[in-house]
Amino acid sequence: MIRFGLCCIFKEEPIRFGRATAGFLLKFSPAERRERLSKICLANAQSLFRALAFCRQNGIGCFRINSQILPLKTHPDLGYEVSDLPDAKTIMDTFKACGRFGRDHDIRTTFHPDQFIVLSSPHADVVARSVADLEYQAEVAGWVNADAINIHAGGVYGDKASALMRLRETVEMLSDPVRKRLTLENDDKSYSPRDLLPVCEDMQIPLTYDVHHHRCLKDGLTLEQATAQAAATWNREPLFHLSSPEKGWESGAPRHHHDYIDIRDLPKL
DNA sequence: AGCGGTCAAGTTGAT
DNA sequence: ATCAACTTGACCGCT
């Protein structure tokens, strides 16, 4: 039995996730900043609960949580600890209620840190900021009981083997909350399933197989082989990504994602 | 209320 | 050299 999931944002349902901008917040006193951030964080925790309730009501088994659920959490000037926010207890309690709801109704949650999270970068500061962001998402993942923090392998920098070696070294140093949830996903430009499978198998990192990306960046593996080999890297229910090209496979840019999925793109197997 | 410029961050490939 | 793309529009000053 396959469960299907939703991704981050609602268009029709009145469920919204707020954000904040650094330039605006910096105009206020530190206390005022914490007050504003606290309100957004609390509203987002409550929105997440309603998102999960929507999933339950509509037979949806998985929900991807957006990376700015706690806005500016690791920003160099405005970063904060949830425990320092005025609504800290309510925020954490609400997230934990999301976790119980997900457990009670078997709704899986996942994270997908954005493109700035790059563990293969040769720049130490980029890696350090990336790790900080992973730590923040793992903290929330602990509250909401999310079992996957899924990232891409990042850049190649002209030498894929060296880049993957840097990634492996960084993974070795991750904290346990991040490490036990970390998964790698094949992308559409640089890293195919064949590139990532050896890393995933060696280090026991599950591979999130994205069939759309694989169709854009082929590697000699068939869809069936990649699916089976990716599934074998999971010590729990595997996670897959599926999407459709915005203007069809015959267009010049099949990489662009459509808002909806063409059922013909769902692999028969 | 609505419009438009802007928003923390990395890397790649198309133009 | 610029820019869109990536998992996803939302925020905020101005009129």
mmCIF file of C-alpha atoms (C1' of nucleotides) in Angstrom:
data_model
loop_
_atom_site.group_PDB
_atom_site.id
_atom_site.type_symbol
_atom_site.label_atom_id
_atom_site.label_comp_id
_atom_site.label_asym_id
_atom_site.label_seq_id
_atom_site.Cartn_x
_atom_site.Cartn_y
_atom_site.Cartn_z
ATOM 1 C CA MET A 1 0.000 0.000 0.000
ATOM 2 C CA ILE A 2 1.449 3.351 -1.083
ATOM 3 C CA ARG A 3 0.545 6.532 0.739
ATOM 4 C CA PHE A 4 0.605 9.836 -1.094
ATOM 5 C CA GLY A 5 1.747 13.130 0.347
ATOM 6 C CA LEU A 6 1.405 16.865 -0.032
ATOM 7 C CA CYS A 7 4.092 19.467 -0.324
ATOM 8 C CA CYS A 8 4.278 22.453 2.032
ATOM 9 C CA ILE A 9 1.731 24.916 0.690
ATOM 10 C CA PHE A 10 -2.042 25.107 0.335
ATOM 11 C CA LYS A 11 -3.571 27.086 -2.488
ATOM 12 C CA GLU A 12 -7.277 26.709 -1.792
ATOM 13 C CA GLU A 13 -7.464 25.702 1.857
ATOM 14 C CA PRO A 14 -7.112 28.728 4.167
ATOM 15 C CA ILE A 15 -3.950 27.336 5.753
ATOM 16 C CA ARG A 16 -0.977 29.673 5.513
ATOM 17 C CA PHE A 17 2.598 29.627 6.766
ATOM 18 C CA GLY A 18 3.998 33.040 7.600
ATOM 19 C CA ARG A 19 7.519 34.338 7.230
ATOM 20 C CA ALA A 20 9.524 37.356 8.239
ATOM 21 C CA THR A 21 12.158 39.430 6.514
ATOM 22 C CA ALA A 22 15.409 40.325 8.201
ATOM 23 C CA GLY A 23 15.568 43.907 6.952
ATOM 24 C CA PHE A 24 12.200 44.686 8.462
ATOM 25 C CA LEU A 25 12.801 42.993 11.797
ATOM 26 C CA LEU A 26 16.171 44.670 12.289
ATOM 27 C CA LYS A 27 14.389 47.986 12.684
ATOM 28 C CA PHE A 28 12.894 46.852 15.978
ATOM 29 C CA SER A 29 14.348 46.309 19.438
ATOM 30 C CA PRO A 30 15.463 42.771 20.279
ATOM 31 C CA ALA A 31 12.428 42.333 22.520
ATOM 32 C CA GLU A 32 10.064 43.466 19.765
ATOM 33 C CA ARG A 33 11.783 41.138 17.296
ATOM 34 C CA ARG A 34 11.302 38.167 19.604
ATOM 35 C CA GLU A 35 7.673 39.139 20.066
ATOM 36 C CA ARG A 36 7.021 39.245 16.309
ATOM 37 C CA LEU A 37 8.957 36.057 15.572
ATOM 38 C CA SER A 38 7.167 34.291 18.416
ATOM 39 C CA LYS A 39 3.764 35.149 16.947
ATOM 40 C CA ILE A 40 4.770 33.825 13.515
ATOM 41 C CA CYS A 41 6.246 30.625 14.963
ATOM 42 C CA LEU A 42 3.123 29.962 16.997
ATOM 43 C CA ALA A 43 0.837 30.648 14.031
ATOM 44 C CA ASN A 44 2.933 28.297 11.903
ATOM 45 C CA ALA A 45 2.764 25.530 14.509
ATOM 46 C CA GLN A 46 -1.009 25.914 14.572
ATOM 47 C CA SER A 47 -1.131 25.936 10.769
ATOM 48 C CA LEU A 48 0.857 22.717 10.726
ATOM 49 C CA PHE A 49 -1.693 21.086 12.998
ATOM 50 C CA ARG A 50 -4.480 22.173 10.661
ATOM 51 C CA ALA A 51 -2.487 20.923 7.691
ATOM 52 C CA LEU A 52 -2.218 17.488 9.297
ATOM 53 C CA ALA A 53 -5.929 17.553 10.130
ATOM 54 C CA PHE A 54 -6.649 18.334 6.482
ATOM 55 C CA CYS A 55 -4.476 15.392 5.456
ATOM 56 C CA ARG A 56 -6.370 13.070 7.780
ATOM 57 C CA GLN A 57 -9.747 14.271 6.499
ATOM 58 C CA ASN A 58 -8.677 13.750 2.895
ATOM 59 C CA GLY A 59 -6.871 10.440 3.068
ATOM 60 C CA ILE A 60 -3.406 11.968 2.593
ATOM 61 C CA GLY A 61 -0.680 10.041 4.374
ATOM 62 C CA CYS A 62 2.315 12.338 4.284
ATOM 63 C CA PHE A 63 3.104 16.042 4.536
ATOM 64 C CA ARG A 64 6.293 17.913 3.755
ATOM 65 C CA ILE A 65 6.983 20.737 6.213
ATOM 66 C CA ASN A 66 8.393 23.904 4.720
ATOM 67 C CA SER A 67 11.885 24.962 5.721
ATOM 68 C CA GLN A 68 10.796 28.327 7.102
ATOM 69 C CA ILE A 69 8.371 26.918 9.625
ATOM 70 C CA LEU A 70 10.505 28.856 12.157
ATOM 71 C CA PRO A 71 11.515 31.898 10.109
ATOM 72 C CA LEU A 72 15.100 33.166 10.272
ATOM 73 C CA LYS A 73 15.861 30.517 12.906
ATOM 74 C CA THR A 74 19.559 30.340 12.007
ATOM 75 C CA HIS A 75 19.997 33.819 10.533
ATOM 76 C CA PRO A 76 23.452 35.204 11.456
ATOM 77 C CA ASP A 77 21.982 38.378 13.019
ATOM 78 C CA LEU A 78 18.444 37.378 13.917
ATOM 79 C CA GLY A 79 18.782 33.694 14.781
ATOM 80 C CA TYR A 80 17.146 32.612 18.025
ATOM 81 C CA GLU A 81 16.316 29.707 20.283
ATOM 82 C CA VAL A 82 12.658 28.799 20.576
ATOM 83 C CA SER A 83 13.107 28.684 24.341
ATOM 84 C CA ASP A 84 13.877 32.433 24.257
ATOM 85 C CA LEU A 85 10.588 33.346 22.552
ATOM 86 C CA PRO A 86 7.682 34.693 24.651
ATOM 87 C CA ASP A 87 5.384 31.874 23.483
ATOM 88 C CA ALA A 88 8.035 29.165 23.789
ATOM 89 C CA LYS A 89 5.943 26.698 25.755
ATOM 90 C CA THR A 90 2.838 27.040 23.584
ATOM 91 C CA ILE A 91 4.916 26.765 20.416
ATOM 92 C CA MET A 92 6.614 23.572 21.568
ATOM 93 C CA ASP A 93 3.386 22.119 22.920
ATOM 94 C CA THR A 94 1.652 22.770 19.605
ATOM 95 C CA PHE A 95 4.423 21.105 17.629
ATOM 96 C CA LYS A 96 4.332 18.146 20.010
ATOM 97 C CA ALA A 97 0.576 17.948 19.498
ATOM 98 C CA CYS A 98 1.325 17.720 15.765
ATOM 99 C CA GLY A 99 3.628 14.829 16.546
ATOM 100 C CA ARG A 100 0.955 12.990 18.533
ATOM 101 C CA PHE A 101 -1.624 13.640 15.813
ATOM 102 C CA GLY A 102 0.717 12.244 13.183
ATOM 103 C CA ARG A 103 1.410 9.141 15.276
ATOM 104 C CA ASP A 104 -2.242 8.582 16.140
ATOM 105 C CA HIS A 105 -3.429 8.875 12.553
ATOM 106 C CA ASP A 106 -0.377 7.546 10.712
ATOM 107 C CA ILE A 107 0.450 10.741 8.880
ATOM 108 C CA ARG A 108 4.128 10.912 8.064
ATOM 109 C CA THR A 109 5.988 14.234 8.060
ATOM 110 C CA THR A 110 9.243 15.105 6.340
ATOM 111 C CA PHE A 111 11.566 18.055 5.854
ATOM 112 C CA HIS A 112 13.330 19.165 2.699
ATOM 113 C CA PRO A 113 15.941 21.839 3.559
ATOM 114 C CA ASP A 114 16.382 24.262 0.702
ATOM 115 C CA GLN A 115 19.085 24.773 -1.879
ATOM 116 C CA PHE A 116 21.385 26.688 0.431
ATOM 117 C CA ILE A 117 22.063 23.599 2.496
ATOM 118 C CA VAL A 118 25.189 22.168 0.858
ATOM 119 C CA LEU A 119 27.282 19.584 2.686
ATOM 120 C CA SER A 120 29.653 19.066 -0.249
ATOM 121 C CA SER A 121 30.792 22.685 -0.456
ATOM 122 C CA PRO A 122 34.526 23.378 -0.241
ATOM 123 C CA HIS A 123 33.675 26.504 1.747
ATOM 124 C CA ALA A 124 33.735 25.789 5.483
ATOM 125 C CA ASP A 125 31.355 28.646 6.275
ATOM 126 C CA VAL A 126 28.768 27.312 3.833
ATOM 127 C CA VAL A 127 28.980 23.876 5.416
ATOM 128 C CA ALA A 128 28.774 25.325 8.927
ATOM 129 C CA ARG A 129 25.629 27.314 8.104
ATOM 130 C CA SER A 130 24.169 24.264 6.404
ATOM 131 C CA VAL A 131 24.763 22.094 9.460
ATOM 132 C CA ALA A 132 23.193 24.761 11.680
ATOM 133 C CA ASP A 133 20.070 24.705 9.534
ATOM 134 C CA LEU A 134 19.927 20.913 9.654
ATOM 135 C CA GLU A 135 20.163 21.064 13.438
ATOM 136 C CA TYR A 136 17.243 23.461 13.615
ATOM 137 C CA GLN A 137 15.086 21.290 11.359
ATOM 138 C CA ALA A 138 16.010 18.216 13.381
ATOM 139 C CA GLU A 139 14.876 19.984 16.552
ATOM 140 C CA VAL A 140 11.442 20.584 15.041
ATOM 141 C CA ALA A 141 11.478 17.096 13.540
ATOM 142 C CA GLY A 142 11.873 15.698 17.039
ATOM 143 C CA TRP A 143 8.799 17.552 18.248
ATOM 144 C CA VAL A 144 6.611 16.658 15.261
ATOM 145 C CA ASN A 145 7.975 13.125 14.876
ATOM 146 C CA ALA A 146 9.281 13.653 11.334
ATOM 147 C CA ASP A 147 11.534 10.803 10.209
ATOM 148 C CA ALA A 148 13.240 12.310 7.158
ATOM 149 C CA ILE A 149 15.346 15.401 6.552
ATOM 150 C CA ASN A 150 15.987 15.086 2.875
ATOM 151 C CA ILE A 151 18.717 17.005 1.037
ATOM 152 C CA HIS A 152 20.517 16.974 -2.275
ATOM 153 C CA ALA A 153 24.237 16.294 -2.553
ATOM 154 C CA GLY A 154 24.960 19.877 -3.622
ATOM 155 C CA GLY A 155 27.556 21.089 -6.086
ATOM 156 C CA VAL A 156 30.210 19.214 -8.033
ATOM 157 C CA TYR A 157 32.936 21.883 -8.244
ATOM 158 C CA GLY A 158 34.487 20.107 -11.185
ATOM 159 C CA ASP A 159 35.300 16.951 -9.209
ATOM 160 C CA LYS A 160 32.398 14.792 -8.154
ATOM 161 C CA ALA A 161 34.468 12.256 -6.213
ATOM 162 C CA SER A 162 36.065 14.953 -4.051
ATOM 163 C CA ALA A 163 32.728 16.651 -3.484
ATOM 164 C CA LEU A 164 31.149 13.397 -2.325
ATOM 165 C CA MET A 165 34.104 12.745 -0.049
ATOM 166 C CA ARG A 166 33.597 16.135 1.624
ATOM 167 C CA LEU A 167 29.923 15.307 2.014
ATOM 168 C CA ARG A 168 30.767 12.001 3.671
ATOM 169 C CA GLU A 169 33.175 13.655 6.083
ATOM 170 C CA THR A 170 30.543 16.197 7.084
ATOM 171 C CA VAL A 171 27.886 13.532 7.551
ATOM 172 C CA GLU A 172 30.220 11.725 9.943
ATOM 173 C CA MET A 173 30.211 14.771 12.197
ATOM 174 C CA LEU A 174 26.454 15.393 12.325
ATOM 175 C CA SER A 175 24.591 15.143 15.603
ATOM 176 C CA ASP A 176 22.462 12.072 16.182
ATOM 177 C CA PRO A 177 19.084 13.848 15.741
ATOM 178 C CA VAL A 178 20.158 14.989 12.268
ATOM 179 C CA ARG A 179 22.066 11.875 11.326
ATOM 180 C CA LYS A 180 19.273 9.429 12.052
ATOM 181 C CA ARG A 181 16.848 11.441 9.863
ATOM 182 C CA LEU A 182 19.193 12.472 7.060
ATOM 183 C CA THR A 183 18.364 11.219 3.576
ATOM 184 C CA LEU A 184 19.875 12.009 0.166
ATOM 185 C CA GLU A 185 17.939 12.646 -3.019
ATOM 186 C CA ASN A 186 19.089 12.399 -6.624
ATOM 187 C CA ASP A 187 18.851 15.744 -8.444
ATOM 188 C CA ASP A 188 18.250 16.725 -12.048
ATOM 189 C CA LYS A 189 21.624 18.230 -12.922
ATOM 190 C CA SER A 190 24.514 16.801 -10.939
ATOM 191 C CA TYR A 191 23.938 13.670 -8.853
ATOM 192 C CA SER A 192 22.113 10.625 -10.249
ATOM 193 C CA PRO A 193 20.989 7.592 -8.257
ATOM 194 C CA ARG A 194 24.104 5.753 -9.474
ATOM 195 C CA ASP A 195 26.272 8.553 -8.047
ATOM 196 C CA LEU A 196 24.586 8.469 -4.660
ATOM 197 C CA LEU A 197 23.852 4.783 -4.088
ATOM 198 C CA PRO A 198 27.422 3.894 -3.061
ATOM 199 C CA VAL A 199 27.445 6.697 -0.486
ATOM 200 C CA CYS A 200 24.002 5.733 0.763
ATOM 201 C CA GLU A 201 24.880 2.043 1.027
ATOM 202 C CA ASP A 202 28.251 2.622 2.705
ATOM 203 C CA MET A 203 26.937 5.082 5.239
ATOM 204 C CA GLN A 204 23.435 3.741 5.696
ATOM 205 C CA ILE A 205 21.817 6.930 4.437
ATOM 206 C CA PRO A 206 18.443 6.256 2.807
ATOM 207 C CA LEU A 207 18.137 7.387 -0.823
ATOM 208 C CA THR A 208 14.999 9.348 -1.655
ATOM 209 C CA TYR A 209 14.416 8.396 -5.260
ATOM 210 C CA ASP A 210 13.006 11.206 -7.396
ATOM 211 C CA VAL A 211 11.848 9.670 -10.662
ATOM 212 C CA HIS A 212 11.334 13.029 -12.368
ATOM 213 C CA HIS A 213 14.923 14.003 -11.648
ATOM 214 C CA HIS A 214 16.088 10.593 -12.843
ATOM 215 C CA ARG A 215 14.205 11.078 -16.100
ATOM 216 C CA CYS A 216 16.040 14.401 -16.510
ATOM 217 C CA LEU A 217 19.461 13.079 -15.458
ATOM 218 C CA LYS A 218 19.828 9.498 -16.653
ATOM 219 C CA ASP A 219 22.595 7.214 -15.438
ATOM 220 C CA GLY A 220 22.111 3.850 -17.125
ATOM 221 C CA LEU A 221 19.953 2.460 -14.338
ATOM 222 C CA THR A 222 16.416 1.616 -15.330
ATOM 223 C CA LEU A 223 13.572 3.089 -13.371
ATOM 224 C CA GLU A 224 12.937 -0.360 -11.918
ATOM 225 C CA GLN A 225 16.560 -0.852 -10.851
ATOM 226 C CA ALA A 226 16.804 2.591 -9.292
ATOM 227 C CA THR A 227 13.543 2.099 -7.422
ATOM 228 C CA ALA A 228 14.596 -1.267 -6.017
ATOM 229 C CA GLN A 229 18.084 -0.152 -5.061
ATOM 230 C CA ALA A 230 16.811 3.041 -3.447
ATOM 231 C CA ALA A 231 14.135 1.154 -1.503
ATOM 232 C CA ALA A 232 16.816 -1.213 -0.204
ATOM 233 C CA THR A 233 18.670 1.685 1.451
ATOM 234 C CA TRP A 234 15.741 2.355 3.799
ATOM 235 C CA ASN A 235 15.519 0.854 7.276
ATOM 236 C CA ARG A 236 11.929 2.144 7.357
ATOM 237 C CA GLU A 237 9.172 2.989 4.886
ATOM 238 C CA PRO A 238 10.878 4.431 1.811
ATOM 239 C CA LEU A 239 10.192 7.917 0.554
ATOM 240 C CA PHE A 240 9.887 8.810 -3.123
ATOM 241 C CA HIS A 241 9.383 12.064 -4.966
ATOM 242 C CA LEU A 242 7.173 12.361 -8.005
ATOM 243 C CA SER A 243 6.420 15.315 -10.257
ATOM 244 C CA SER A 244 5.587 16.161 -13.853
ATOM 245 C CA PRO A 245 7.208 18.528 -16.332
ATOM 246 C CA GLU A 246 5.561 21.931 -16.642
ATOM 247 C CA LYS A 247 5.201 21.854 -20.408
ATOM 248 C CA GLY A 248 5.511 18.172 -21.230
ATOM 249 C CA TRP A 249 8.461 15.890 -21.813
ATOM 250 C CA GLU A 250 8.857 17.075 -25.393
ATOM 251 C CA SER A 251 9.358 20.693 -24.375
ATOM 252 C CA GLY A 252 12.841 22.135 -24.225
ATOM 253 C CA ALA A 253 12.837 22.287 -20.442
ATOM 254 C CA PRO A 254 11.355 19.134 -18.945
ATOM 255 C CA ARG A 255 13.043 19.927 -15.629
ATOM 256 C CA HIS A 256 10.528 22.635 -14.779
ATOM 257 C CA HIS A 257 7.908 21.315 -12.396
ATOM 258 C CA HIS A 258 4.193 21.430 -13.078
ATOM 259 C CA ASP A 259 1.831 22.387 -10.264
ATOM 260 C CA TYR A 260 0.087 19.048 -10.734
ATOM 261 C CA ILE A 261 1.111 15.476 -11.442
ATOM 262 C CA ASP A 262 0.162 13.781 -14.685
ATOM 263 C CA ILE A 263 -0.890 10.307 -13.579
ATOM 264 C CA ARG A 264 0.996 8.865 -16.571
ATOM 265 C CA ASP A 265 4.225 9.943 -14.845
ATOM 266 C CA LEU A 266 3.532 7.647 -11.891
ATOM 267 C CA PRO A 267 5.655 4.543 -12.572
ATOM 268 C CA LYS A 268 3.551 1.459 -13.088
ATOM 269 C CA LEU A 269 5.609 -0.577 -10.651
ATOM 270 C "C1'" DA B 1 -7.125 47.266 -0.630
ATOM 271 C "C1'" DG B 2 -4.024 46.544 -4.165
ATOM 272 C "C1'" DC B 3 0.572 46.962 -6.544
ATOM 273 C "C1'" DG B 4 5.287 46.121 -7.088
ATOM 274 C "C1'" DG B 5 9.991 45.633 -5.411
ATOM 275 C "C1'" DT B 6 12.276 42.643 -2.421
ATOM 276 C "C1'" DC B 7 13.519 38.729 0.421
ATOM 277 C "C1'" DA B 8 19.806 35.182 4.249
ATOM 278 C "C1'" DA B 9 21.921 31.837 2.209
ATOM 279 C "C1'" DG B 10 24.548 27.988 -3.075
ATOM 280 C "C1'" DT B 11 25.373 26.120 -7.455
ATOM 281 C "C1'" DT B 12 24.512 25.030 -12.138
ATOM 282 C "C1'" DG B 13 23.481 25.528 -16.930
ATOM 283 C "C1'" DA B 14 20.817 28.168 -20.444
ATOM 284 C "C1'" DT B 15 20.593 32.529 -22.401
ATOM 285 C "C1'" DA C 1 27.565 38.443 -17.452
ATOM 286 C "C1'" DT C 2 22.886 37.658 -16.173
ATOM 287 C "C1'" DC C 3 19.288 34.860 -14.593
ATOM 288 C "C1'" DA C 4 15.993 31.176 -13.765
ATOM 289 C "C1'" DA C 5 15.627 26.981 -11.433
ATOM 290 C "C1'" DC C 6 15.497 24.347 -7.259
ATOM 291 C "C1'" DT C 7 10.476 21.689 -2.610
ATOM 292 C "C1'" DT C 8 7.135 26.212 -2.150
ATOM 293 C "C1'" DG C 9 5.212 32.829 -2.637
ATOM 294 C "C1'" DA C 10 4.995 35.952 1.108
ATOM 295 C "C1'" DC C 11 6.311 40.325 3.074
ATOM 296 C "C1'" DC C 12 6.215 45.208 3.400
ATOM 297 C "C1'" DG C 13 6.270 50.029 1.909
ATOM 298 C "C1'" DC C 14 3.797 52.805 -0.860
ATOM 299 C "C1'" DT C 15 -0.254 54.793 -3.135
#
